[in-house]
Short mmCIF file of C-alpha atoms and ligand atoms in Angstrom, two decimals:
data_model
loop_
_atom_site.label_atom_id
_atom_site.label_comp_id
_atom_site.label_asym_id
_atom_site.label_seq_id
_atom_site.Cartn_x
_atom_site.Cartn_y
_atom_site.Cartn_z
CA UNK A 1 25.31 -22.88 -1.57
CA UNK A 2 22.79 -20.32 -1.77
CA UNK A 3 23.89 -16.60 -2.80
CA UNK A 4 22.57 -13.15 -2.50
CA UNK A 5 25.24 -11.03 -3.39
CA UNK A 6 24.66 -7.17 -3.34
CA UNK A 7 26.59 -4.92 -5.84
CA UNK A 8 27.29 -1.44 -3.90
CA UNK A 9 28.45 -0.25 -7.85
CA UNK A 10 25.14 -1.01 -8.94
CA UNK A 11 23.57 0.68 -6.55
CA UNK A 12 25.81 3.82 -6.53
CA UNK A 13 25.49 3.80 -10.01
CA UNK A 14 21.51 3.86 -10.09
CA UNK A 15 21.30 6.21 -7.30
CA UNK A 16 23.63 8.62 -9.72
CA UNK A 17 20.91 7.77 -12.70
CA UNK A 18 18.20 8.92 -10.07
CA UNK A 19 20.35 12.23 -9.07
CA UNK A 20 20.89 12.68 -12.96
CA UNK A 21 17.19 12.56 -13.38
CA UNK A 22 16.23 14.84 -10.43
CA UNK A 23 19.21 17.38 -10.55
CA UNK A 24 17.16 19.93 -8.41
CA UNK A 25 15.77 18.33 -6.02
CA UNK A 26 16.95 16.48 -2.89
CA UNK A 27 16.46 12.66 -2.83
CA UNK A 28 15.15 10.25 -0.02
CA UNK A 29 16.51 7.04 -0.52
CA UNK A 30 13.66 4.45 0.42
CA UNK A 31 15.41 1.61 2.53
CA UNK A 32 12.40 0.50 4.02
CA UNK A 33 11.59 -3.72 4.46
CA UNK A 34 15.49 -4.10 4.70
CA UNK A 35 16.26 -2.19 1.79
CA UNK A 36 13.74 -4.10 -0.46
CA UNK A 37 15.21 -7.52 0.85
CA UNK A 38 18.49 -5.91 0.44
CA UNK A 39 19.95 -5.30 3.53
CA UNK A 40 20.17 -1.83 5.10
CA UNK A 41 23.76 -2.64 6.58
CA UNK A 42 24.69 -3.57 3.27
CA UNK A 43 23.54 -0.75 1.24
CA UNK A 44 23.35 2.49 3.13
CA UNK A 45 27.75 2.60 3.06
CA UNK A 46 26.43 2.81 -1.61
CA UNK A 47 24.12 5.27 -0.74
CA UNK A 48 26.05 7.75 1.03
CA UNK A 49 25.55 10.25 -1.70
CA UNK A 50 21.69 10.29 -1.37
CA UNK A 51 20.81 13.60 1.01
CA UNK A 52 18.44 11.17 3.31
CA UNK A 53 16.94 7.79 4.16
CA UNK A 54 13.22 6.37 3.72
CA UNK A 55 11.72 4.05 5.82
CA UNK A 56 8.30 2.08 7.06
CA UNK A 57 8.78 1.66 10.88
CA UNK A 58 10.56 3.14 13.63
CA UNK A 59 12.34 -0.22 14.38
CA UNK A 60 14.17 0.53 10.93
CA UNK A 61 14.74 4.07 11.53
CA UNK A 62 16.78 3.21 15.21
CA UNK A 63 18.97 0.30 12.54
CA UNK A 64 20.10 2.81 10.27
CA UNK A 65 20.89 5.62 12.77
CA UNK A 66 23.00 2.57 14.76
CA UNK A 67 24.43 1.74 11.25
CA UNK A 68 25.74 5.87 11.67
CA UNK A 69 23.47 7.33 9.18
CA UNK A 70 23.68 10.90 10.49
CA UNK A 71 21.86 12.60 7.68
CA UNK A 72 17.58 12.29 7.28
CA UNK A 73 15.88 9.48 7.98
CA UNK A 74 12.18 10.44 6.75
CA UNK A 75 9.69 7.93 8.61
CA UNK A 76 6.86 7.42 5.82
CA UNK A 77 4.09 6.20 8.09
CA UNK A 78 5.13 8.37 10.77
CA UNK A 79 4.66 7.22 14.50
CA UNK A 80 1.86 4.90 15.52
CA UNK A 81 1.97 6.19 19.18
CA UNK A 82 3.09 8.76 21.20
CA UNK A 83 5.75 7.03 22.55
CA UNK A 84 7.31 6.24 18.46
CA UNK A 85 6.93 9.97 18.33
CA UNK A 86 9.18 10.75 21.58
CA UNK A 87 11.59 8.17 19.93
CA UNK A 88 11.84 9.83 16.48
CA UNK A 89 12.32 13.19 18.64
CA UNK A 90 15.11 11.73 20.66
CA UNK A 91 16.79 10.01 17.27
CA UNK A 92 16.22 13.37 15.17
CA UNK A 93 13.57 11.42 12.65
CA UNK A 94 11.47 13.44 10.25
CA UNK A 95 8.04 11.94 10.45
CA UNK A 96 4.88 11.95 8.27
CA UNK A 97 1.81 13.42 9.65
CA UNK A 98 -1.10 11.93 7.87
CA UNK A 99 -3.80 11.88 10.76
CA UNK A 100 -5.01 14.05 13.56
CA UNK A 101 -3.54 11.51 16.18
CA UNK A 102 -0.29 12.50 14.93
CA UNK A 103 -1.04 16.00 15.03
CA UNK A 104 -1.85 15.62 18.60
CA UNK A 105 1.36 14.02 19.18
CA UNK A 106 3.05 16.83 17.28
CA UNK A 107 1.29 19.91 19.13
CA UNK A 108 1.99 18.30 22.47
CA UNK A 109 5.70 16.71 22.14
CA UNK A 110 7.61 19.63 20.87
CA UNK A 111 11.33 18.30 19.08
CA UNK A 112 14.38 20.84 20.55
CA UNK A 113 14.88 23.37 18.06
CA UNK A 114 16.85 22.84 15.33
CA UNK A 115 16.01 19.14 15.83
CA UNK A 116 15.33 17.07 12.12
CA UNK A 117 12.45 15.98 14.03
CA UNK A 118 10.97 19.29 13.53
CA UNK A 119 10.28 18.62 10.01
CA UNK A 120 7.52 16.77 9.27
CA UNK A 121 6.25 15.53 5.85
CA UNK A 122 2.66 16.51 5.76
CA UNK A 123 0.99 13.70 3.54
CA UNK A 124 -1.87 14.96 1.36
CA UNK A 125 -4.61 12.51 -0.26
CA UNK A 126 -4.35 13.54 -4.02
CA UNK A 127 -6.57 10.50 -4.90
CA UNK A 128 -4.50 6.91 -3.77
CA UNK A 129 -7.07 6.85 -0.79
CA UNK A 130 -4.98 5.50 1.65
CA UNK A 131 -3.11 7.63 4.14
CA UNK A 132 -3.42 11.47 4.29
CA UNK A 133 -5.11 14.44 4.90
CA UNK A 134 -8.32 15.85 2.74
CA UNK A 135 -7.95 19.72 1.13
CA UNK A 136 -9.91 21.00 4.67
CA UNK A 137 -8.04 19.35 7.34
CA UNK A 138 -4.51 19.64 5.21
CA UNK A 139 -4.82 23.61 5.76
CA UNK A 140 -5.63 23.86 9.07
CA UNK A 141 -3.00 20.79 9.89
CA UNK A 142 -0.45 22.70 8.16
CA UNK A 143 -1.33 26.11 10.06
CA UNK A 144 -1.05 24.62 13.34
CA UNK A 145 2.18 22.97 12.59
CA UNK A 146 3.45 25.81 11.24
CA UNK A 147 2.37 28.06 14.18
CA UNK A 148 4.30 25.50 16.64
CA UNK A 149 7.90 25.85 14.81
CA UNK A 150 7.54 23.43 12.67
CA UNK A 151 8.84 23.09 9.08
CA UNK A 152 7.08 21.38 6.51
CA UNK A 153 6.99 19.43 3.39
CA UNK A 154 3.97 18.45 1.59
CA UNK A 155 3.89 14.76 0.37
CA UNK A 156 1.66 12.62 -1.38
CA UNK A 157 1.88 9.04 -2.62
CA UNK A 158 1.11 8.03 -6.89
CA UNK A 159 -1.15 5.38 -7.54
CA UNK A 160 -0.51 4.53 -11.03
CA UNK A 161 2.67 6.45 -11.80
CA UNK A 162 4.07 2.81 -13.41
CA UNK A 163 1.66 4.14 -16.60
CA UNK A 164 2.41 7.38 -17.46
CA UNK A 165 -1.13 7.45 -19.19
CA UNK A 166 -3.17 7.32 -16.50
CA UNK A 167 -5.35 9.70 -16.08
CA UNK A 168 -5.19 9.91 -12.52
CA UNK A 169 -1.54 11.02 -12.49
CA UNK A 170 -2.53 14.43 -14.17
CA UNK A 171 -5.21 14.55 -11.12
CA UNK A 172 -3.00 13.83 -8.49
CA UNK A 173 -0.32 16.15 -9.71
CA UNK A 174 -2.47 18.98 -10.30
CA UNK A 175 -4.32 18.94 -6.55
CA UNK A 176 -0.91 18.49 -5.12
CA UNK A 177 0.82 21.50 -7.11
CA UNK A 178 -2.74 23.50 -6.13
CA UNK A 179 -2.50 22.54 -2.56
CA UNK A 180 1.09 23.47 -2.50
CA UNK A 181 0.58 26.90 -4.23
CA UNK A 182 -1.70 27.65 -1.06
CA UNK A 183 -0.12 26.50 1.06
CA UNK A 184 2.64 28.71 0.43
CA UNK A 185 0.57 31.74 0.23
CA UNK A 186 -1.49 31.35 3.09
CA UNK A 187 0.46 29.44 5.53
CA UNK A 188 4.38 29.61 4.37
CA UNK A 189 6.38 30.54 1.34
CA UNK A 190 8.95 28.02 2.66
CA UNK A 191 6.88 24.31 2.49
CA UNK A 192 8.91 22.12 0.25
CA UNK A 193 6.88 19.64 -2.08
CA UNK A 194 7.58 15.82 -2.44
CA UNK A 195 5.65 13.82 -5.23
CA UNK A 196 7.95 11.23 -7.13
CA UNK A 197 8.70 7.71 -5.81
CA UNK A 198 10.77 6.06 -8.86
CA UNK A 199 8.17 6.24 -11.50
CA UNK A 200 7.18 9.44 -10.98
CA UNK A 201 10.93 10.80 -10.88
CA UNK A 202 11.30 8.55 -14.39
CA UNK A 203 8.03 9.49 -15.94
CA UNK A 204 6.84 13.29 -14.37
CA UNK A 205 10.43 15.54 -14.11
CA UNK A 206 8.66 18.51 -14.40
CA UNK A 207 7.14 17.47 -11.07
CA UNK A 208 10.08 16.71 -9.06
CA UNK A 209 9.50 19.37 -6.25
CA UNK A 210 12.09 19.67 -3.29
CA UNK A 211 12.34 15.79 -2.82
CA UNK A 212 12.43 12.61 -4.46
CA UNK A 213 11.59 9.37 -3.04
CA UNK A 214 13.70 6.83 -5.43
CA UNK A 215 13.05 3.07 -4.16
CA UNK A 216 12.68 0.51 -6.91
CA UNK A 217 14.75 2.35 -9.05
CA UNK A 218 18.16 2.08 -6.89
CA UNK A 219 17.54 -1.58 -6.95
CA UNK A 220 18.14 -2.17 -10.45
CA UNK A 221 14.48 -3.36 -10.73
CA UNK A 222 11.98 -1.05 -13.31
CA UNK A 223 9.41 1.08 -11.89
CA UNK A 224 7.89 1.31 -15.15
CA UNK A 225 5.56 -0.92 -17.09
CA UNK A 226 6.24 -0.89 -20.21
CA UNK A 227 10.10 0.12 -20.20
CA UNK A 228 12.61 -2.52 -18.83
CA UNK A 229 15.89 -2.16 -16.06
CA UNK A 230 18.20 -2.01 -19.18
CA UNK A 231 15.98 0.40 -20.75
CA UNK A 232 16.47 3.47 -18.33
CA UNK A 233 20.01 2.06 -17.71
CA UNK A 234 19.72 0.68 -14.44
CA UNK A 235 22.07 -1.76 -13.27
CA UNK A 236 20.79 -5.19 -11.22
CA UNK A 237 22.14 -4.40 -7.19
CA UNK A 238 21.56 -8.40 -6.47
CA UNK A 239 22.26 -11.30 -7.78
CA UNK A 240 20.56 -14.58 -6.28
CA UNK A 241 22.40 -18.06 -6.97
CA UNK A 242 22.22 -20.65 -5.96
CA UNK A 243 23.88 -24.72 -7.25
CA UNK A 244 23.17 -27.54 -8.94
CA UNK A 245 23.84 -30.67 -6.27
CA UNK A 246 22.64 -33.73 -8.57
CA UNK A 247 21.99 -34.65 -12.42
CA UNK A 248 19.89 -37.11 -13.63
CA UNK A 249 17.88 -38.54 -16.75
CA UNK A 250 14.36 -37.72 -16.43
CA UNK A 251 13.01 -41.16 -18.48
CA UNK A 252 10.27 -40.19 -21.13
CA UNK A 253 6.54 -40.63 -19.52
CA UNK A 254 8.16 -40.11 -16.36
CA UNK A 255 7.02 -37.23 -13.89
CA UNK A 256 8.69 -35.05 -11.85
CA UNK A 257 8.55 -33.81 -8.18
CA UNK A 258 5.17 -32.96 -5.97
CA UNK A 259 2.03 -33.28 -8.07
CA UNK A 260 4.06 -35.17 -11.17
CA UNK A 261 3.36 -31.90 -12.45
CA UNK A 262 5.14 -31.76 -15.71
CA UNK A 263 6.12 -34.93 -17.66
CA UNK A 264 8.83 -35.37 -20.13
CA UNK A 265 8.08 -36.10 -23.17
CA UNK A 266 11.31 -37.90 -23.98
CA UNK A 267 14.23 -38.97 -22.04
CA UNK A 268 15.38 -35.20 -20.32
CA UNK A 269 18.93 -34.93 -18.74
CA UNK A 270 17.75 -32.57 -15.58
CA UNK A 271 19.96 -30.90 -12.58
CA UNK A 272 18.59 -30.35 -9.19
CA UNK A 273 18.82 -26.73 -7.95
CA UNK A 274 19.78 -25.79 -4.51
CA UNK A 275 16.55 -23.34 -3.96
CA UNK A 276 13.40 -23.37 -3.00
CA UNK A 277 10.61 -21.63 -1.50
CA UNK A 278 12.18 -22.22 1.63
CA UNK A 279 14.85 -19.37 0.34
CA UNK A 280 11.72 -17.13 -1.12
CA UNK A 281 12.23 -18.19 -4.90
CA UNK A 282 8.36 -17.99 -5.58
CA UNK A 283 6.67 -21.67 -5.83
CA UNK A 284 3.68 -19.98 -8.57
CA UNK A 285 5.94 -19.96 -10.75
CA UNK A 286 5.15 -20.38 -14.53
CA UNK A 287 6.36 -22.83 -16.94
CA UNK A 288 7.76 -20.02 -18.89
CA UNK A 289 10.47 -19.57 -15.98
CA UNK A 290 13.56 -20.22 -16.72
CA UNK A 291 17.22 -19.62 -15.03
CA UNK A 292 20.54 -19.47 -15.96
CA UNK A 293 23.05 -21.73 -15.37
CA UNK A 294 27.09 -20.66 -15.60
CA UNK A 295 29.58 -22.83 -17.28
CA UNK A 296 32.50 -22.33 -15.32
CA UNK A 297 35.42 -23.66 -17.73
CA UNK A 298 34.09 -20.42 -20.26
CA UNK A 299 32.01 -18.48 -18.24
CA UNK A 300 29.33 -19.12 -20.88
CA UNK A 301 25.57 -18.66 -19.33
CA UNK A 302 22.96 -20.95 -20.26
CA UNK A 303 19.11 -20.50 -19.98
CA UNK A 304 17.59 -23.55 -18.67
CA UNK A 305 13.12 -23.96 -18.25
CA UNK A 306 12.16 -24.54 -14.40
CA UNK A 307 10.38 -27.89 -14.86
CA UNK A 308 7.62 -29.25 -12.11
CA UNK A 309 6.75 -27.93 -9.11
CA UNK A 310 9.05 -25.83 -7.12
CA UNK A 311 9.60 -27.31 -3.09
CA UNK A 312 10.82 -26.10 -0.55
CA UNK A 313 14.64 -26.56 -0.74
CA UNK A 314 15.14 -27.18 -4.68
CA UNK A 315 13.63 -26.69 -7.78
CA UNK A 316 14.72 -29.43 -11.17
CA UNK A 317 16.04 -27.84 -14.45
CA UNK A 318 15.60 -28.51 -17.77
CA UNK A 319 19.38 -29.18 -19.03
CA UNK A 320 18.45 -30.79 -22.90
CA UNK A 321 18.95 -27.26 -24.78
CA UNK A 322 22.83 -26.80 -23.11
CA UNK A 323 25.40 -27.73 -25.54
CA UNK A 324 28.18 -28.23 -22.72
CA UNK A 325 28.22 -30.89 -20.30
CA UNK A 326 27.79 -29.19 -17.06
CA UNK A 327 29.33 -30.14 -13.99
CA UNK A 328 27.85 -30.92 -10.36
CA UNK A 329 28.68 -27.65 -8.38
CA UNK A 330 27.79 -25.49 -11.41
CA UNK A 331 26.37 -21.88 -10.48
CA UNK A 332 22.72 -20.85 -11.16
CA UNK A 333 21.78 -17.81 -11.52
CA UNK A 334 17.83 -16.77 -10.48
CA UNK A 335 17.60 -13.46 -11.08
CA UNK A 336 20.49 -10.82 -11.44
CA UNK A 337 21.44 -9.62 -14.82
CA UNK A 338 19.63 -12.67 -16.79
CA UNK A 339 16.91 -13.37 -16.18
CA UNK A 340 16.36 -10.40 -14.28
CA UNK A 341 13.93 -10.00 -11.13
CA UNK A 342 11.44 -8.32 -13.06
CA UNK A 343 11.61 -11.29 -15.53
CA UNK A 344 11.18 -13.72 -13.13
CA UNK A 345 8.54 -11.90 -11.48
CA UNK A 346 6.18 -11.61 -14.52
CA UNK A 347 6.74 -15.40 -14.80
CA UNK A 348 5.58 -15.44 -10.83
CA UNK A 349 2.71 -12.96 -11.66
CA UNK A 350 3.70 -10.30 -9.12
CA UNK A 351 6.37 -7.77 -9.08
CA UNK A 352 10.22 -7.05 -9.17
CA UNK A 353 9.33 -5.44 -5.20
CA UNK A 354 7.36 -8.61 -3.95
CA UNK A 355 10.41 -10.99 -4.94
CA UNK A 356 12.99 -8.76 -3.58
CA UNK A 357 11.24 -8.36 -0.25
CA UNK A 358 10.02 -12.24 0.24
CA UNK A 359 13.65 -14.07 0.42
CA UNK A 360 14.30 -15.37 3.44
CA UNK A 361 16.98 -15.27 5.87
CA UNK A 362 18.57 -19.29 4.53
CA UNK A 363 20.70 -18.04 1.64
CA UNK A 364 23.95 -16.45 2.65
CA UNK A 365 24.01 -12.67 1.93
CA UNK A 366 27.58 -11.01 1.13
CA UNK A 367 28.94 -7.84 -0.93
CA UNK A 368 30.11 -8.42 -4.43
C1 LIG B 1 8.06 2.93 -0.82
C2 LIG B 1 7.79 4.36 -1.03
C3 LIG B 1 8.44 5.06 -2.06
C4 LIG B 1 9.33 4.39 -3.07
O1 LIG B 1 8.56 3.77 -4.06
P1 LIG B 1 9.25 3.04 -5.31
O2 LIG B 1 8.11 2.67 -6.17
O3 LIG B 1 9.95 1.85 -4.76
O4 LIG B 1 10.18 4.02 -5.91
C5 LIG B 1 8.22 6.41 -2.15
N1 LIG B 1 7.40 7.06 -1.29
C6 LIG B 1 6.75 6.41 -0.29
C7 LIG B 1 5.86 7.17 0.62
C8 LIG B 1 6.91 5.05 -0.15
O5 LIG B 1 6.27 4.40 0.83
#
C-alpha cells in the first residue's frame, strides 16, 4: 500500500486563507505540473471558488477545460507556436505575451470578440531575468495590443518574495507599479496589474493589484522562509503513506541496505517501509529524516529516524524510541500533517514544490 490522499477541505480551506488575504483582488489558482503533483481532476471540483486557473502548457490548459472548468484558465508561458495560440483561441485561454513571437501571433490570429482569449497577461521583466518584456518594448507591445482589441493585464514574476527583506522585492515592485501607472495613462486606464504568487500575496498586500497568483500556498506547503504551514494557518492538502511489510532486529555492528550506510550501534528493532524512490520519496535524504508511524489500536503517531540508504521500493525505520509494539501492516506517514512536506524537504535539501511535483505515478492517489 502506497497512499496519496488529497484533502479537498484543506484545500478549500487555504484557498479561503488566500481570498482572506487578497479580499480585492481576483485570484488565479496555479494548477500547473498536475496541480503541484496533486492532481488537477482531483482538485479543481476544491477550487471552484477561485475566479480562474493557472497553468504551464497548453496540454494542461485542454485537461482542465475537459475537466469543465468554464471560468479562466491563464496560460503562464503563453503559446510556443502559432498553432498553441489558435488552440488557446478556440478553448477561450488567456495567454501571456512575453516575446515578440507571441506578439506576432497575437496581431495576426485575432480571438472572436468577447473571447477570454482576448486577454492577454503582458509579462514585464521587473528584475527575475527570465521571461518578459524590457520598459521599451513593454510600451509599444502594450500599444499594439491594445490598438487590436485586446485587453490587458500587466504581470511580472518575484524572485525572492520567500524573504520579505530582499532588496530586490522593493525594486521589482516599484518598476512594476511605475510601468503600470504609464501604462494606464498613455495606453489604457483599464490594464489590470498582477504581481503576487503566494509569497508575495503573504508578505506584500499592499501590492496585490487586480490578480493573485496563489500556488504553494493552496497546497498546505509555506511559501515563506522563515514562517512555517501552521504558522499562516495553512492546512496540509496531501498526505503520503505508505506501510510497514516486515520487522526485524538490526544486530549491533551490523549494516543496513545499499552502501551499509548506517550501522547500528546496538541491537535496533527496524520495520521495512513500503516506499521508495521508485514512488518519488527523495533518496538524498538526510539522517535527520524521520517519519511517522500510526499505532492503529490508539491512533497514537510515532516519529521514527529513516536509517540507511533509501532504494527504490522501501526505505528501513528506526523503531527503538516507540514504546508500543507495532504491528506488520501499520501506516506510515511521509509527509502530511507530521512531518510535513516542507520538513521533509529541508531534510532532502530542496523544497516543499520539488517533493510535491517528483512522486510518481506507483502510489495509489484517492480523495480523503
Ligand atoms: C507557479 C507560478 C505562480 C505560483 O507560485 P507559488 O510560489 O507556487 O505561489 C505564480 N505565478 C507564476 C507566473 C507562476 O509560474
Amino acid at each position: 500500500m502506497r497512499t496519496i490522499t488529497i484533502k479537498p477541505e484543506a484545500l478549500t480551506h487555504n484557498l479561503t486563507q488566500a481570498k482572506q488575504r487578497a479580499p480585492n483582488a481576483k485570484v488565479l489558482a496555479m494548477v500547473k505540473a498536475n496541480a503541484y503533483g496533486h492532481g488537477v481532476a482531483m482538485v479543481l471540483p476544491a477550487l471552484q471558488q477561485a475566479d480562474g486557473i493557472g497553468v504551464a502548457t497548453i496540454d494542461e490548459a485542454l485537461e482542465a477545460r475537459q475537466l469543465g472548468w468554464h471560468k479562466t484558465i491563464g496560460l503562464v508561458e503563453g503559446a510556443f507556436s502559432a498553432d498553441e495560440w489558435q488552440t488557446a483561441i478556440t478553448h477561450d485561454i488567456s495567454c501571456v505575451i512575453h516575446h515578440a513571437p507571441q506578439l506576432d501571433w497575437a496581431l495576426r490570429l485575432l480571438p472572436p470578440t468577447d473571447s477570454a482569449a482576448g486577454v492577454v497577461w503582458l509579462k514585464y521583466n521587473t528584475g527575475m531575468n527570465r521571461l518578459g518584456f524590457d520598459d521599451n518594448a513593454i510600451v509599444k507591445a502594450a500599444q499594439r495590443l491594445h490598438d487590436a482589441g485586446y485587453q490587458l493585464i500587466l504581470t511580472t514574476h518575484f524572485a525572492n518574495a520567500d524573504d520579505r527583506s530582499h532588496p530586490l522585492n522593493a525594486i521589482q515592485i516599484q518598476r512594476f507599479s511605475d510601468m503600470l501607472n504609464h501604462l494606464q495613462s498613455h495606453v489604457s486606464p483599464d490594464i489590470q496589474g498582477s504581481l503576487c504568487n503566494s509569497a508575495g500575496l503573504v508578505n506584500f498586500p499592499e501590492h496585490h493589484n487586480d490578480w493573485v497568483r496563489p500556488g504553494i500556498m493552496l497546497y498546505g506547503s509555506s511559501p515563506i522562509i522563515d514562517q512555517s504551514a501552521e504558522d499562516l494557518n495553512l492546512q496540509p492538502a496531501m498526505e503520503f503513506c505508505a506501510q510497514i511489510m516486515a520487522i526485524q532486529t538490526v544486530k549491533a555492528g551490523e549494516g543496513i541496505g545499499y552502501g551499509s550506510r548506517w550501522i547500528a550501534q546496538q541491537d535496533t528493532k527496524t520495520a521495512l517501509v513500503s516506499i521508495g524512490y521508485g514512488d518519488g520519496y527523495p533518496r538524498v535524504i538526510s539522517d535527520d529524516a524521520y517519519v511517522c508511524v500510526i499505532d492503529t489500536t490508539n491512533h497514537s503517531s510515532h516519529a521514527c529516524p529513516v536509517r540507511g540508504r533509501v532504494a527504490m521500493d522501501m526505505i528501513v525505520i528506526d523503531l527503538s524510541a516507540v514504546p508500543v509494539d507495532v504491528a506488520l501492516d501499520s501506516t506510515v506517514v511521509l509527509w502530511g500533517s507530521s512531518p510535513t512536506v516542507d520538513e521533509v524537504a529541508s531534510h532532502a535539501g530542496t523544497i516543499g514544490y520539488e517533493l510535491l511535483c517528483r512522486l510518481s505515478q506507483r502510489p495509489t492517489r484517492k480523495l480523503g
